[in-house]
Coordinates of C-alpha atoms in Angstrom, one line a residue:
M1 CA 106.4 104.0 136.6
G2 CA 105.6 105.4 133.2
Q3 CA 109.1 104.6 131.9
K4 CA 109.4 101.2 133.4
T5 CA 105.9 99.7 132.7
H6 CA 104.8 98.4 129.3
P7 CA 102.0 100.8 128.2
K8 CA 99.8 97.9 127.0
G9 CA 100.3 95.7 130.1
F10 CA 99.6 98.7 132.3
R11 CA 96.2 99.1 130.6
L12 CA 95.2 95.4 130.3
G13 CA 91.5 95.0 131.3
I14 CA 90.9 98.7 131.1
L15 CA 91.5 99.7 127.5
E16 CA 93.6 96.9 126.1
S17 CA 92.8 93.2 125.8
W18 CA 95.0 90.1 125.6
D19 CA 96.6 89.1 122.3
S20 CA 95.8 85.4 123.0
T21 CA 92.4 84.3 124.3
W22 CA 92.2 80.7 125.7
Y23 CA 92.0 78.7 128.9
A24 CA 94.2 75.9 130.0
D25 CA 94.8 73.8 133.1
P26 CA 98.1 74.2 134.9
K27 CA 99.6 71.2 133.1
G28 CA 98.8 72.4 129.6
F29 CA 99.4 76.1 130.1
G30 CA 103.1 76.0 129.4
T31 CA 102.6 74.0 126.2
Y32 CA 100.1 76.5 124.8
L33 CA 102.2 79.5 125.8
V34 CA 105.4 78.2 124.0
E35 CA 103.3 77.2 121.0
D36 CA 101.8 80.8 120.8
I37 CA 105.3 82.3 120.9
R38 CA 106.5 80.0 118.1
I39 CA 103.5 80.9 116.0
R40 CA 104.0 84.6 116.4
K41 CA 107.8 84.4 115.6
F42 CA 106.9 82.3 112.5
L43 CA 104.3 84.7 111.2
D44 CA 106.4 87.7 111.9
K45 CA 109.1 86.2 109.7
E46 CA 106.8 84.9 107.0
L47 CA 104.7 88.1 106.8
A48 CA 107.6 90.6 107.0
S49 CA 107.0 91.9 103.5
A50 CA 103.2 92.3 104.3
Q51 CA 104.0 94.3 107.4
C52 CA 102.1 92.4 110.1
S53 CA 100.9 94.8 112.8
R54 CA 99.4 92.3 115.3
V55 CA 98.4 88.7 115.6
H56 CA 95.4 87.5 117.7
I57 CA 95.1 83.9 118.7
Q58 CA 92.0 82.1 119.9
R59 CA 91.8 78.5 121.1
Y60 CA 88.9 76.2 121.5
V61 CA 88.7 72.5 122.0
G62 CA 90.8 71.1 119.2
K63 CA 90.5 74.3 117.2
L64 CA 92.9 77.2 116.6
I65 CA 91.9 80.6 115.1
I66 CA 94.6 83.0 114.1
N67 CA 93.7 86.6 113.0
C68 CA 96.5 88.6 111.4
Y69 CA 96.3 92.3 110.7
V70 CA 98.6 93.4 107.8
T71 CA 99.2 96.5 105.8
R72 CA 99.6 94.8 102.4
L73 CA 96.7 92.4 102.3
G74 CA 97.4 91.1 98.8
I75 CA 100.9 89.9 99.6
A76 CA 99.7 88.1 102.7
V77 CA 96.8 86.3 101.0
G78 CA 98.6 85.6 97.7
K79 CA 97.1 84.9 94.3
G80 CA 93.8 83.0 94.8
G81 CA 94.6 82.5 98.5
A82 CA 97.7 80.4 97.7
R83 CA 99.9 82.1 100.2
R84 CA 97.3 81.6 103.0
D85 CA 97.0 77.9 102.2
E86 CA 100.8 77.6 102.3
L87 CA 101.0 79.2 105.7
K88 CA 98.1 77.1 107.0
A89 CA 99.9 73.9 105.9
K90 CA 103.2 74.9 107.6
L91 CA 101.2 75.8 110.8
A92 CA 99.5 72.4 110.8
R93 CA 102.9 70.8 110.9
M94 CA 104.1 73.1 113.7
V95 CA 101.0 73.0 115.9
K96 CA 100.5 69.8 117.9
T97 CA 97.6 70.9 120.2
A98 CA 95.0 71.6 117.6
K99 CA 93.9 69.7 114.5
D100 CA 91.5 72.3 113.1
I101 CA 93.5 75.5 112.2
H102 CA 92.0 78.7 110.7
I103 CA 94.0 81.7 109.6
D104 CA 92.5 84.9 108.4
F105 CA 93.9 88.2 107.3
F106 CA 92.6 91.7 107.9
E107 CA 93.8 95.0 106.5
E108 CA 95.4 97.5 108.8
T109 CA 93.4 100.6 107.9
K110 CA 95.7 103.2 109.6
P111 CA 99.3 101.9 109.4
D112 CA 100.7 105.3 110.4
L113 CA 98.9 105.0 113.8
S114 CA 100.1 101.4 114.4
A115 CA 103.3 101.4 116.5
E116 CA 104.4 98.0 115.2
V117 CA 104.2 99.1 111.5
V118 CA 105.9 102.5 112.3
M119 CA 108.7 100.6 114.2
Q120 CA 109.2 98.3 111.2
N121 CA 109.5 101.2 108.8
V122 CA 112.0 103.0 111.0
A123 CA 114.1 99.9 111.4
Q124 CA 114.1 99.1 107.7
Q125 CA 115.2 102.7 106.8
I126 CA 118.0 102.6 109.4
E127 CA 119.2 99.3 108.0
K128 CA 119.4 101.0 104.5
R129 CA 121.8 103.5 106.1
V130 CA 119.4 106.5 105.9
N131 CA 120.3 109.2 108.5
F132 CA 118.3 108.4 111.6
R133 CA 117.4 112.0 112.4
R134 CA 115.8 112.3 108.9
V135 CA 114.0 109.1 109.5
L136 CA 112.6 110.2 112.8
R137 CA 111.5 113.6 111.5
Q138 CA 109.7 112.2 108.5
T139 CA 108.0 109.4 110.5
M140 CA 106.7 111.8 113.1
K141 CA 105.3 114.1 110.4
R142 CA 103.4 111.2 108.8
C143 CA 102.0 110.0 112.2
Q144 CA 100.7 113.5 113.0
Q145 CA 99.2 113.8 109.6
A146 CA 97.4 110.5 110.2
G147 CA 95.8 112.0 113.4
A148 CA 98.1 111.1 116.2
K149 CA 98.0 113.5 119.2
G150 CA 101.4 112.6 120.4
V151 CA 104.4 110.6 119.0
K152 CA 107.6 109.6 120.7
L153 CA 110.4 107.8 118.8
M154 CA 113.6 106.5 120.4
V155 CA 116.7 104.9 118.9
S156 CA 119.7 103.6 120.7
G157 CA 123.0 102.1 119.6
R158 CA 125.9 103.0 117.3
L159 CA 123.9 105.7 115.5
N160 CA 125.3 106.6 112.0
G161 CA 128.2 104.2 112.8
A162 CA 129.6 106.2 115.7
E163 CA 132.2 104.5 117.9
M164 CA 130.2 105.2 121.1
S165 CA 126.6 104.1 121.4
R166 CA 124.1 106.6 122.6
T167 CA 120.3 107.1 122.9
E168 CA 118.4 109.8 121.1
W169 CA 114.7 110.5 120.9
Q170 CA 112.2 112.9 119.5
I171 CA 108.8 113.7 120.8
K172 CA 105.9 115.8 119.5
G173 CA 102.6 116.3 121.3
R174 CA 101.5 114.6 124.5
I175 CA 102.4 111.1 125.7
P176 CA 100.4 110.7 129.0
L177 CA 101.9 107.4 130.2
H178 CA 100.3 107.5 133.6
T179 CA 96.8 108.2 132.4
L180 CA 94.9 104.9 132.2
R181 CA 92.3 106.1 129.8
A182 CA 94.9 107.4 127.3
K183 CA 95.0 105.2 124.2
I184 CA 98.8 104.6 123.7
D185 CA 100.2 102.1 121.2
Y186 CA 103.7 100.9 121.9
S187 CA 106.2 98.7 120.1
Q188 CA 109.9 98.0 120.2
G189 CA 112.3 96.3 117.8
V190 CA 115.8 96.0 116.5
A191 CA 117.5 97.3 113.3
R192 CA 120.4 95.0 112.3
T193 CA 123.2 97.1 110.7
I194 CA 126.8 96.4 109.9
Y195 CA 127.8 98.5 112.9
G196 CA 125.6 96.4 115.3
A197 CA 122.1 96.3 116.6
I198 CA 120.1 99.6 117.0
G199 CA 117.1 99.5 119.2
V200 CA 113.9 101.2 118.1
K201 CA 111.0 102.2 120.4
V202 CA 107.7 103.8 119.3
W203 CA 104.9 105.4 121.4
I204 CA 101.8 106.7 119.6
Y205 CA 99.0 108.5 121.5
T206 CA 95.7 108.8 119.7
G207 CA 93.4 110.3 122.4
D208 CA 91.5 109.4 125.6
V209 CA 88.9 106.7 125.7
I210 CA 86.2 107.9 128.1
P211 CA 83.9 105.0 129.3
R212 CA 80.2 105.7 129.0
R213 CA 77.9 104.9 131.9
A214 CA 75.0 102.6 131.1
R215 CA 71.8 104.5 131.2
K216 CA 69.2 103.0 133.6
E217 CA 65.8 102.8 132.0
A218 CA 63.1 104.6 133.8
A219 CA 60.7 102.3 135.5

């Protein structure tokens, strides 16, 4: 189960929450879902230079709130908020289900503990033809220095331009995939090289989250 279940989906409702928060009737659910996917793809493309780690979408009646967490806040917002206004205008033309659109940016304080940011860094270096073993070794070192208790990196494809595709991975520390209270951040992506696509997967374990029991006040 640990190798076939998405670490976040496995922990939904326990440690993790949904990336989109809204309610819709059966007729409008598909419209909202497709629109959310288009918004995420658009922001991932537009905020590639700012290294967007996650996007949270909230919907209310006629209102859409988008919170983006980025590593480079200045690039995302732009000079005097010009970049944010530009993205808001493009989203207004794209979104048909809400007239009032708000987009805010927040800084990702620990990028080396964000699986999405780490995955993007690994993919970019592989696309620049850096040796993948060197990339994995340096990335794991940075993650551990940032406070990760366990890191697993996996790459698959025609590594270093080899004729036969293969899968290689490196792991340091613990990655308890079956432990529900274990806080594990996971992300996957693709590095586009001249030899073909190389898949990248990242698991980062930052520790256990132990729920606290509510203390009953003495009568």
